[in-house]
PDB file of C-alpha atoms in Angstrom:
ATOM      1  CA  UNK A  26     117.199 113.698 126.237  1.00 63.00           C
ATOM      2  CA  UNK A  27     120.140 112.123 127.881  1.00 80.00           C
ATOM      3  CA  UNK A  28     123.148 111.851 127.229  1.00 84.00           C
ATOM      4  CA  UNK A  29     124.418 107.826 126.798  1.00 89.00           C
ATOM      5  CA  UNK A  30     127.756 106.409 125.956  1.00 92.00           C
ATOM      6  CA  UNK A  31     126.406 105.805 122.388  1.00 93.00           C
ATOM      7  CA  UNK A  32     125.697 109.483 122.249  1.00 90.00           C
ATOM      8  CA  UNK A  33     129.132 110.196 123.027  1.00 91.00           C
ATOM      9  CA  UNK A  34     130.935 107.200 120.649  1.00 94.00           C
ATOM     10  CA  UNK A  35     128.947 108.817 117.982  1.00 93.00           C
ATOM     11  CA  UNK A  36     130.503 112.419 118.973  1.00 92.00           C
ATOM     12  CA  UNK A  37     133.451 111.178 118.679  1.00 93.00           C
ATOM     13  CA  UNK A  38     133.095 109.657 115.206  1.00 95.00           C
ATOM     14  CA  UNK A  39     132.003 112.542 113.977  1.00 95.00           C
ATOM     15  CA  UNK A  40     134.499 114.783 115.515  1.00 93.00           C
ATOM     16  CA  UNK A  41     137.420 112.084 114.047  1.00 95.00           C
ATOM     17  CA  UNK A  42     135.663 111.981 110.910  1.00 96.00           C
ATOM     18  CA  UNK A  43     135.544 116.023 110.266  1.00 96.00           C
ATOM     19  CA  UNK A  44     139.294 116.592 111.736  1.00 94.00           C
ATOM     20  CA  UNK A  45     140.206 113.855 109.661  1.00 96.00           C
ATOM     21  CA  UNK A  46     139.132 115.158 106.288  1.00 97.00           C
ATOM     22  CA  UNK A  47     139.926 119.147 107.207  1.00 97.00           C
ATOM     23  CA  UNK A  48     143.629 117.645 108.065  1.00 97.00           C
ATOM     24  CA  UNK A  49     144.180 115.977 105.115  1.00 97.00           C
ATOM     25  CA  UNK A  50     143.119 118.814 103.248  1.00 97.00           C
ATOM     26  CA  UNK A  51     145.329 121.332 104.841  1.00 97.00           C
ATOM     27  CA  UNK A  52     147.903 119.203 104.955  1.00 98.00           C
ATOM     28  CA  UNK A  53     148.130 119.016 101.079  1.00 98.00           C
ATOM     29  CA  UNK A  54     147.347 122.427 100.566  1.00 98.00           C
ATOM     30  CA  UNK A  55     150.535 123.217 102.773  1.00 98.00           C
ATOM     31  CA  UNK A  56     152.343 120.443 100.471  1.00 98.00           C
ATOM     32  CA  UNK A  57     151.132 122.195  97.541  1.00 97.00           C
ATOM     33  CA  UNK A  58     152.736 125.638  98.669  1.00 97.00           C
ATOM     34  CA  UNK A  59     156.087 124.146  99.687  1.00 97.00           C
ATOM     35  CA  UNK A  60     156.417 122.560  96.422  1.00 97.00           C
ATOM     36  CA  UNK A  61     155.552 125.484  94.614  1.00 97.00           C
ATOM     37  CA  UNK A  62     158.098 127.087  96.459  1.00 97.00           C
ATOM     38  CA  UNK A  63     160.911 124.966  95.656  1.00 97.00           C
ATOM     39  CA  UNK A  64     160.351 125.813  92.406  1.00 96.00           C
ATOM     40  CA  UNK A  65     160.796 129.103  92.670  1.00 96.00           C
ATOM     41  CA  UNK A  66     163.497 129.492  94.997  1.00 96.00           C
ATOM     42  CA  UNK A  67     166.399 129.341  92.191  1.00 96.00           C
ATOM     43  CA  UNK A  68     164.401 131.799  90.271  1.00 96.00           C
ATOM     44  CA  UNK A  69     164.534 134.228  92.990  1.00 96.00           C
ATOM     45  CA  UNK A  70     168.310 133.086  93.924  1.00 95.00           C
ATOM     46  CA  UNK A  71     168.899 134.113  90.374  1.00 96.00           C
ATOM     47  CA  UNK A  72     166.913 137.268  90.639  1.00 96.00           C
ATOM     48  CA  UNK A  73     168.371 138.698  93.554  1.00 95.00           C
ATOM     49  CA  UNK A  74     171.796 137.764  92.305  1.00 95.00           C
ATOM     50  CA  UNK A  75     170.772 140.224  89.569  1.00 96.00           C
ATOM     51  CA  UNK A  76     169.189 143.196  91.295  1.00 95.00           C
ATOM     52  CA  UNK A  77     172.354 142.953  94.093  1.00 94.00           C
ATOM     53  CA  UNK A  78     174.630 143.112  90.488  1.00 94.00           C
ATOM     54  CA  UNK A  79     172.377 145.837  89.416  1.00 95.00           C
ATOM     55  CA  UNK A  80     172.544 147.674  93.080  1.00 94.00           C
ATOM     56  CA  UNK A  81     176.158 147.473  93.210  1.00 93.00           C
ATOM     57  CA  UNK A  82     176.383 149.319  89.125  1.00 94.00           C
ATOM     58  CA  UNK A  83     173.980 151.782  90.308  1.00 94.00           C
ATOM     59  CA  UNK A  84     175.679 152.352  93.973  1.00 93.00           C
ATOM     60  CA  UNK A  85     171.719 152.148  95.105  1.00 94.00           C
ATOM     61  CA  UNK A  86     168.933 149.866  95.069  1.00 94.00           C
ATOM     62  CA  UNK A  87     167.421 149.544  91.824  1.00 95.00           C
ATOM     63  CA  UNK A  88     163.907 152.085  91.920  1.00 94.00           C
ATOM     64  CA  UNK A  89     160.800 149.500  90.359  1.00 93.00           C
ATOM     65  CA  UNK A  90     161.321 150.485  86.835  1.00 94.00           C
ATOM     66  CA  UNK A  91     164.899 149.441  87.220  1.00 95.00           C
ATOM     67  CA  UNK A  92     163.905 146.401  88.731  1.00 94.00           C
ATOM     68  CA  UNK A  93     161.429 145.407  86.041  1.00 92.00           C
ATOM     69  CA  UNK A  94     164.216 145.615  83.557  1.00 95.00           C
ATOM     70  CA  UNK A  95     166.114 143.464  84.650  1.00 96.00           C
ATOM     71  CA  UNK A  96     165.539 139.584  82.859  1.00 97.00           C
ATOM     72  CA  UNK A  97     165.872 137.111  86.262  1.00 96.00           C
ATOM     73  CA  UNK A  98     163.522 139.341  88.113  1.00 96.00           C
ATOM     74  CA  UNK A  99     161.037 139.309  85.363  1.00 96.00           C
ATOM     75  CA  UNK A 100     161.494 135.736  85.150  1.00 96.00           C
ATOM     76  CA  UNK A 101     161.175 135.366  88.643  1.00 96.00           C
ATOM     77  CA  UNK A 102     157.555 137.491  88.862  1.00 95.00           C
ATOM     78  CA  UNK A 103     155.855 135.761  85.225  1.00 95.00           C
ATOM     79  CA  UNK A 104     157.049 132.641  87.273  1.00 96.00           C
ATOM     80  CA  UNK A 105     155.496 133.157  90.712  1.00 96.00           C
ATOM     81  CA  UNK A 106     152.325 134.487  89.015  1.00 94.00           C
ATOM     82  CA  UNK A 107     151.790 131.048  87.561  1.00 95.00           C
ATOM     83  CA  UNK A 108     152.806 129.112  90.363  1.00 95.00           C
ATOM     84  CA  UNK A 109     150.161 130.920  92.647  1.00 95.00           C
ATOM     85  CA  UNK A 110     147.126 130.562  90.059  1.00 95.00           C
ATOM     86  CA  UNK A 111     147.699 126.998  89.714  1.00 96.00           C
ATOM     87  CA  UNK A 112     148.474 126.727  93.886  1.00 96.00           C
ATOM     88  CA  UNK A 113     145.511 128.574  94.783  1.00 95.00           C
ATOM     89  CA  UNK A 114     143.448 126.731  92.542  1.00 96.00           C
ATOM     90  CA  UNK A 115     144.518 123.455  93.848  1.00 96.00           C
ATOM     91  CA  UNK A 116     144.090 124.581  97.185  1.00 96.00           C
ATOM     92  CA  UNK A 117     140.570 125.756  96.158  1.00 96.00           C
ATOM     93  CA  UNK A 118     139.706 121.639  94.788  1.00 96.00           C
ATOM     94  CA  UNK A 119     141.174 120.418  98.030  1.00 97.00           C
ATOM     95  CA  UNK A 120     139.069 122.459 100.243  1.00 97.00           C
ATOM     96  CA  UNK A 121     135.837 121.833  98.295  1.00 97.00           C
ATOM     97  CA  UNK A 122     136.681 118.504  98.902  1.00 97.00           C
ATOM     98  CA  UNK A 123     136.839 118.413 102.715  1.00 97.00           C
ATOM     99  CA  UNK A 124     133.471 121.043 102.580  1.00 97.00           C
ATOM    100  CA  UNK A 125     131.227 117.913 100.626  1.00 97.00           C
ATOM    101  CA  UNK A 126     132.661 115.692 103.518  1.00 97.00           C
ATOM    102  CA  UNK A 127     132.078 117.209 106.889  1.00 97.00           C
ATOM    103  CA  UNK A 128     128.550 117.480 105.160  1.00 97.00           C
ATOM    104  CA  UNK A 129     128.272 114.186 104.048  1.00 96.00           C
ATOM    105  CA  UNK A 130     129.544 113.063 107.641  1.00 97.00           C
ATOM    106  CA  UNK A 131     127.305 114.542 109.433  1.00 96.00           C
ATOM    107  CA  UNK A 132     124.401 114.085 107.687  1.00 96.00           C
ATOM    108  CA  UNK A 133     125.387 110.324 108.340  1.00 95.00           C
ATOM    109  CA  UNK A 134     126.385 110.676 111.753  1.00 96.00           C
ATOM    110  CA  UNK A 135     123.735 113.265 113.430  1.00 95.00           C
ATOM    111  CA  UNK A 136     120.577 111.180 113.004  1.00 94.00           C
ATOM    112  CA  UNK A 137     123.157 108.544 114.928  1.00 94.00           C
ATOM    113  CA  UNK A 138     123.666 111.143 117.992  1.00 93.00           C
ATOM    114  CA  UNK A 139     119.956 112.192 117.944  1.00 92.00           C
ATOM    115  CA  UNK A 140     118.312 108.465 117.883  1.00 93.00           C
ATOM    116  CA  UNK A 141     121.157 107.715 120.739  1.00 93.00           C
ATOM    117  CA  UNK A 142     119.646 110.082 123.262  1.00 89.00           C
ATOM    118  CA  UNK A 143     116.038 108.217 122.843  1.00 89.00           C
ATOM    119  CA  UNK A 144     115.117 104.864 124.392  1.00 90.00           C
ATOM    120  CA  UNK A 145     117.491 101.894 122.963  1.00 86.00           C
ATOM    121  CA  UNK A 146     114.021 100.129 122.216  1.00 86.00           C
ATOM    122  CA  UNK A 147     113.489 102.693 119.525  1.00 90.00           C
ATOM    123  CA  UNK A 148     116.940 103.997 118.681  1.00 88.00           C
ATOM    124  CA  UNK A 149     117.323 102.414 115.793  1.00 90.00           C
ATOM    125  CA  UNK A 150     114.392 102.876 114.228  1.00 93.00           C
ATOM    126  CA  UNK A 151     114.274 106.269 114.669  1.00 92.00           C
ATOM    127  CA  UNK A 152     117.756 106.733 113.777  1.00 92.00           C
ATOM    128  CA  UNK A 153     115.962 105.955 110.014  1.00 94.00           C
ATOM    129  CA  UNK A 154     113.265 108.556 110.803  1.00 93.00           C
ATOM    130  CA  UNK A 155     115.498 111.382 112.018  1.00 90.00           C
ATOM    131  CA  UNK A 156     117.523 111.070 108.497  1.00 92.00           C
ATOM    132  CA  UNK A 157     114.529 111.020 106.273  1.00 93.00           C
ATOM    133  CA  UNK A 158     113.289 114.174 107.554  1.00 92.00           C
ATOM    134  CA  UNK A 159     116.311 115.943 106.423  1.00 92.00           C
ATOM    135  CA  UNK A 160     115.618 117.347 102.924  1.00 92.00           C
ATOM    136  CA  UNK A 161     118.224 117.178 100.382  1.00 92.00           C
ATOM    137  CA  UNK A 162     117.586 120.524  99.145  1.00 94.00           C
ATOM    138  CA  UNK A 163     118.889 121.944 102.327  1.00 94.00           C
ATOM    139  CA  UNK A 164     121.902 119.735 102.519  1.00 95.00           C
ATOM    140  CA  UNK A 165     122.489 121.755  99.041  1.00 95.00           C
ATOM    141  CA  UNK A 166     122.154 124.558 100.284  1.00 96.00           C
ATOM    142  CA  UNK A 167     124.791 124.347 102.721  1.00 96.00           C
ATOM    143  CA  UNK A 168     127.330 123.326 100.306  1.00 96.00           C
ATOM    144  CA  UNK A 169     126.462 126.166  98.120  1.00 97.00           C
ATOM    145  CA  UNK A 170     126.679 128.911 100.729  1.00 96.00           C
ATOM    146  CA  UNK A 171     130.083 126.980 102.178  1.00 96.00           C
ATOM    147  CA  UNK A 172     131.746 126.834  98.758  1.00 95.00           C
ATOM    148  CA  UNK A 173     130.739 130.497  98.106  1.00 95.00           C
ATOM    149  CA  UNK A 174     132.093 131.830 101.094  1.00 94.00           C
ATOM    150  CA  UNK A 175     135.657 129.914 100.393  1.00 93.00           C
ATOM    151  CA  UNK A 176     135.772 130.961  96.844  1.00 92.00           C
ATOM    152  CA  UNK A 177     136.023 134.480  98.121  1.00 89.00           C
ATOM    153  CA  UNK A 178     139.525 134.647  99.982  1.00 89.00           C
ATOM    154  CA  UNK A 179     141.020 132.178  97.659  1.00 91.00           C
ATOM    155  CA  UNK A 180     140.250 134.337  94.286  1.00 91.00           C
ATOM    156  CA  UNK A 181     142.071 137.159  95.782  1.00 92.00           C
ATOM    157  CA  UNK A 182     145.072 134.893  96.373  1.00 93.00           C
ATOM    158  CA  UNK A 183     147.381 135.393  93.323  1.00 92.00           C
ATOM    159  CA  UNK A 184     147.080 138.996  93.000  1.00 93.00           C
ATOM    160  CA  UNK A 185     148.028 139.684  97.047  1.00 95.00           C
ATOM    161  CA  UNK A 186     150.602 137.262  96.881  1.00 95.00           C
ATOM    162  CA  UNK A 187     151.787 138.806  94.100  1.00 92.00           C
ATOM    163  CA  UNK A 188     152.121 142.285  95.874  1.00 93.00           C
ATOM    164  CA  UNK A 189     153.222 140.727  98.493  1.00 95.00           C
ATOM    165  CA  UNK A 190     156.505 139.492  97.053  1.00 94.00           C
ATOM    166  CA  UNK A 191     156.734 142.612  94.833  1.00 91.00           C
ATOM    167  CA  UNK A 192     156.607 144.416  97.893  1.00 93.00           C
ATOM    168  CA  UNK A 193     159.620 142.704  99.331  1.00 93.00           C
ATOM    169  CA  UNK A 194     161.454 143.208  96.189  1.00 92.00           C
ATOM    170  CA  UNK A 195     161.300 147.313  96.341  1.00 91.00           C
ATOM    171  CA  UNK A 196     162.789 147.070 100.354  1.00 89.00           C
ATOM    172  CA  UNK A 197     166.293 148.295  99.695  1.00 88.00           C
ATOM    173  CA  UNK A 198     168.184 145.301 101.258  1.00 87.00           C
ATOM    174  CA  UNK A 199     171.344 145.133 103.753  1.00 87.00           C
ATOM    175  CA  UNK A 200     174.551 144.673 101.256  1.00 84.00           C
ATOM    176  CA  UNK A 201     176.494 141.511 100.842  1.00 85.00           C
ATOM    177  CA  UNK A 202     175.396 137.704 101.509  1.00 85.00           C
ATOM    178  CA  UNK A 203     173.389 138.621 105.064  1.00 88.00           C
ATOM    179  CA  UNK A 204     171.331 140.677 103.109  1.00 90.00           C
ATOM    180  CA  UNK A 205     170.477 138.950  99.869  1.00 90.00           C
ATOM    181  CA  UNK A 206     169.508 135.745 102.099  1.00 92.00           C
ATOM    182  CA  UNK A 207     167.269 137.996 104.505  1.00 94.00           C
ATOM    183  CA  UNK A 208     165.897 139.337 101.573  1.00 94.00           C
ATOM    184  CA  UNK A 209     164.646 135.893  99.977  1.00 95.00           C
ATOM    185  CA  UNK A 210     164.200 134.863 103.412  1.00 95.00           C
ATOM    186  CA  UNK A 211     161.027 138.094 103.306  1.00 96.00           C
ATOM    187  CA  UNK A 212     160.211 136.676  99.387  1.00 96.00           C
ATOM    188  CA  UNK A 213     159.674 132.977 101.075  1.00 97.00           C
ATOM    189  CA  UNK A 214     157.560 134.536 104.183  1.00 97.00           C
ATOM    190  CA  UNK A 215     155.067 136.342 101.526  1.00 96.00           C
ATOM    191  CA  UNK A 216     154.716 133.711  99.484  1.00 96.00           C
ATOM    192  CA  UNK A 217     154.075 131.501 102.077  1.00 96.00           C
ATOM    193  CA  UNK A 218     151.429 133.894 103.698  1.00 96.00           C
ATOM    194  CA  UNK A 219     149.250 132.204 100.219  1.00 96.00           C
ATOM    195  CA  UNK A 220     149.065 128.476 101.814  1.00 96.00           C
ATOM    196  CA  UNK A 221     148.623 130.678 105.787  1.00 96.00           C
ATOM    197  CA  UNK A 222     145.176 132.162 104.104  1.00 96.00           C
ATOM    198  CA  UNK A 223     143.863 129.216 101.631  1.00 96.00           C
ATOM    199  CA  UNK A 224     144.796 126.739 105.278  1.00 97.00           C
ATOM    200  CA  UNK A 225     142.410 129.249 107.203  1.00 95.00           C
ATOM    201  CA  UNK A 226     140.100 129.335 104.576  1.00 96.00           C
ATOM    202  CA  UNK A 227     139.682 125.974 104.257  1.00 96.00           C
ATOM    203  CA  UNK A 228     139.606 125.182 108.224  1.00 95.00           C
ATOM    204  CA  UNK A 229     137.225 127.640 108.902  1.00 94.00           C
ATOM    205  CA  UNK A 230     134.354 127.309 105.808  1.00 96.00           C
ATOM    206  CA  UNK A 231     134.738 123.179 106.517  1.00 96.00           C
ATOM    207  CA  UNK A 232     134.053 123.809 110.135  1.00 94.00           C
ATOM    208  CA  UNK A 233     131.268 126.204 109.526  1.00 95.00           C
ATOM    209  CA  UNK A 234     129.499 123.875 106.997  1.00 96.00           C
ATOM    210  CA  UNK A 235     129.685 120.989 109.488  1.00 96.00           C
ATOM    211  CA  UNK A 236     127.960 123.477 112.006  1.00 94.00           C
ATOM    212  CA  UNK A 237     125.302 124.411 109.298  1.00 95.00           C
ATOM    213  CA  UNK A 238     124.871 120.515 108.409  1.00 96.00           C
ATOM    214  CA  UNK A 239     124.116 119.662 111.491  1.00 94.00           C
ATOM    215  CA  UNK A 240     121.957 122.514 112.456  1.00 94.00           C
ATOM    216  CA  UNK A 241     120.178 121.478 109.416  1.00 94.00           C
ATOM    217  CA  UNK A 242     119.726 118.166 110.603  1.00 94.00           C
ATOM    218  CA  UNK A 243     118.397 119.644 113.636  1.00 93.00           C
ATOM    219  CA  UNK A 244     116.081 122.040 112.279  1.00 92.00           C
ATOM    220  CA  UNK A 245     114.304 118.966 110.821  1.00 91.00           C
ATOM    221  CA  UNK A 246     114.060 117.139 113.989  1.00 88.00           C
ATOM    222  CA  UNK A 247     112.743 120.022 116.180  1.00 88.00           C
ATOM    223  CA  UNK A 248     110.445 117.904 117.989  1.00 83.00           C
ATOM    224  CA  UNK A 249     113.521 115.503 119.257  1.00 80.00           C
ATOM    225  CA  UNK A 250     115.933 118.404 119.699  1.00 77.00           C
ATOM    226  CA  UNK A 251     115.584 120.718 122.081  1.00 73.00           C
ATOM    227  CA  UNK A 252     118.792 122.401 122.220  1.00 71.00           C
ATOM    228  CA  UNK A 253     122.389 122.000 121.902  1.00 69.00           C
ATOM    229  CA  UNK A 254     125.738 122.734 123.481  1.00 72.00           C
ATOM    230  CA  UNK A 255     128.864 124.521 122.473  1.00 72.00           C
ATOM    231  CA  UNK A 256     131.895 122.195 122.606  1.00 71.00           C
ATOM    232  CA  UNK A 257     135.528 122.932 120.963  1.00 75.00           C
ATOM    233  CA  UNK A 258     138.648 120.921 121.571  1.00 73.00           C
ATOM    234  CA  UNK A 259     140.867 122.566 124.148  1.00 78.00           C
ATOM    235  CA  UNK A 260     144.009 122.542 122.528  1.00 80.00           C
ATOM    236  CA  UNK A 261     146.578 124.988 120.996  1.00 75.00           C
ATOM    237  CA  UNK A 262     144.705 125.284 117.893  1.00 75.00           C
ATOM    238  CA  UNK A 263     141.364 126.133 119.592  1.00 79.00           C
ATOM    239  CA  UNK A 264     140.469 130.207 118.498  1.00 75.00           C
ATOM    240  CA  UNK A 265     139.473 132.625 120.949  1.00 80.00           C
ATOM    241  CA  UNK A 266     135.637 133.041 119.189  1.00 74.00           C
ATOM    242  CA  UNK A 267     135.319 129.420 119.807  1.00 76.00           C
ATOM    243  CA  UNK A 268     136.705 129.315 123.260  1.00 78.00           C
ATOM    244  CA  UNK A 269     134.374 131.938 124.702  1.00 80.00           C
ATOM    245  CA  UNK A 270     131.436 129.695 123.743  1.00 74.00           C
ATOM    246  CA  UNK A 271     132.457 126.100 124.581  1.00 75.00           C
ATOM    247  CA  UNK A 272     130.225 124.677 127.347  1.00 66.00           C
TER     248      UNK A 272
END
């Protein structure tokens, strides 16, 4: 079937359509994580303030049983536990939410590109035909296996960041300001690494359920599709996996 200008309007809508609801959805996730993170900054401010106290009674950095009895740092970790449960599961709701609509946009958009390829006397009409072939059961199906593969990475969230930070905590630091803001400099960076994986997550199980949508769609219309091409944008964002196969 050839390719028309229609074809590639409708390419584009759905392209727009996908980035536009996997951006937004990111985009709040990282929003989520920075607030969460002002939050907590003071806490760990106060913390560190602490341990460096501690470190200086000691003459060495407090060991982790040390650390754990001290009050700010205690504060600091009950705080940061809760802050990541309710982040993660927020970031969890936001990318379930751009999962149902890369589906739902190309289940409304693929019939489009398929009917677009096929005489403009008939377009239209089959446009209609090439969506009622595509069962709702397998449009379910999708979702499910999409939202099952993103709860997996964001479960794990709060108990890696969790180590992550605690982690930074035991480094023995460099003495005197340089080293206390270095220090919650490395606190910041592994908390952050949360919104780095639940961003991922969500980019990469939205993207693979619009793939599986519209193979779907496909699948259902084997007698009008015959094949299909690779394509990825080219930009900075693009991932080597992706790159390899575009054309």
């Amino acid at each position: 079937m050839p390719v028309t200008r229609e074809t590639l309007t409708r390419l584009r809508e759905l392209r727009e359509s996908v980035g536009s609801a996997v951006d937004a959805a990111t985009e709040a996730i990282s929003a989520t994580w920075a607030t969460a993170w002002t939050g907590l900054s003071s806490s760990w401010s106060a913390a560190l303030a602490a341990s460096f106290g501690k470190a200086g009674a000691l003459g060495y950095w407090p060991r982790p049983w040390e650390l754990s009895q001290i009050p700010e740092v205690s504060a600091a970790t009950t705080a940061t536990a809760r802050a990541t449960r309710d982040t993660a599961a927020a970031s969890a709701s936001e990318a379930s939410g751009a999962i149902d609509a890369v589906i739902v946009a190309t289940v409304a958009t693929e019939p489009l590109i398929i009917a677009s390829q096929l005489p403009a006397s008939v377009a239209v009409a089959m446009a209609a035909v090439v969506a009622g072939r595509v069962e709702p059961d397998s449009m379910r199906r999708v979702n499910a296996t999409a939202q099952r593969k993103l709860a997996s990475p964001l479960r794990s969230l709060p108990r890696d960041v969790a180590q992550a930070v605690s982690r930074e905590m035991l480094r023995s630091p460099a003495p005197g300001d340089a080293g206390r803001s270095r220090m919650i400099g490395r606190i910041e960076a592994a908390f952050d690494g949360g919104r780095q994986r639940a961003v991922n997550a969500t980019r990469t199980e939205s993207l693979d359920a619009q793939r599986a949508a519209a193979s779907a769609v496909h699948n259902a219309n084997e007698d009008l599709v015959g094949g299909w091409r690779w394509a990825c944008n080219l930009d900075v964002r693009v991932c080597p996996a992706c790159l390899a196969m575009h054309g």
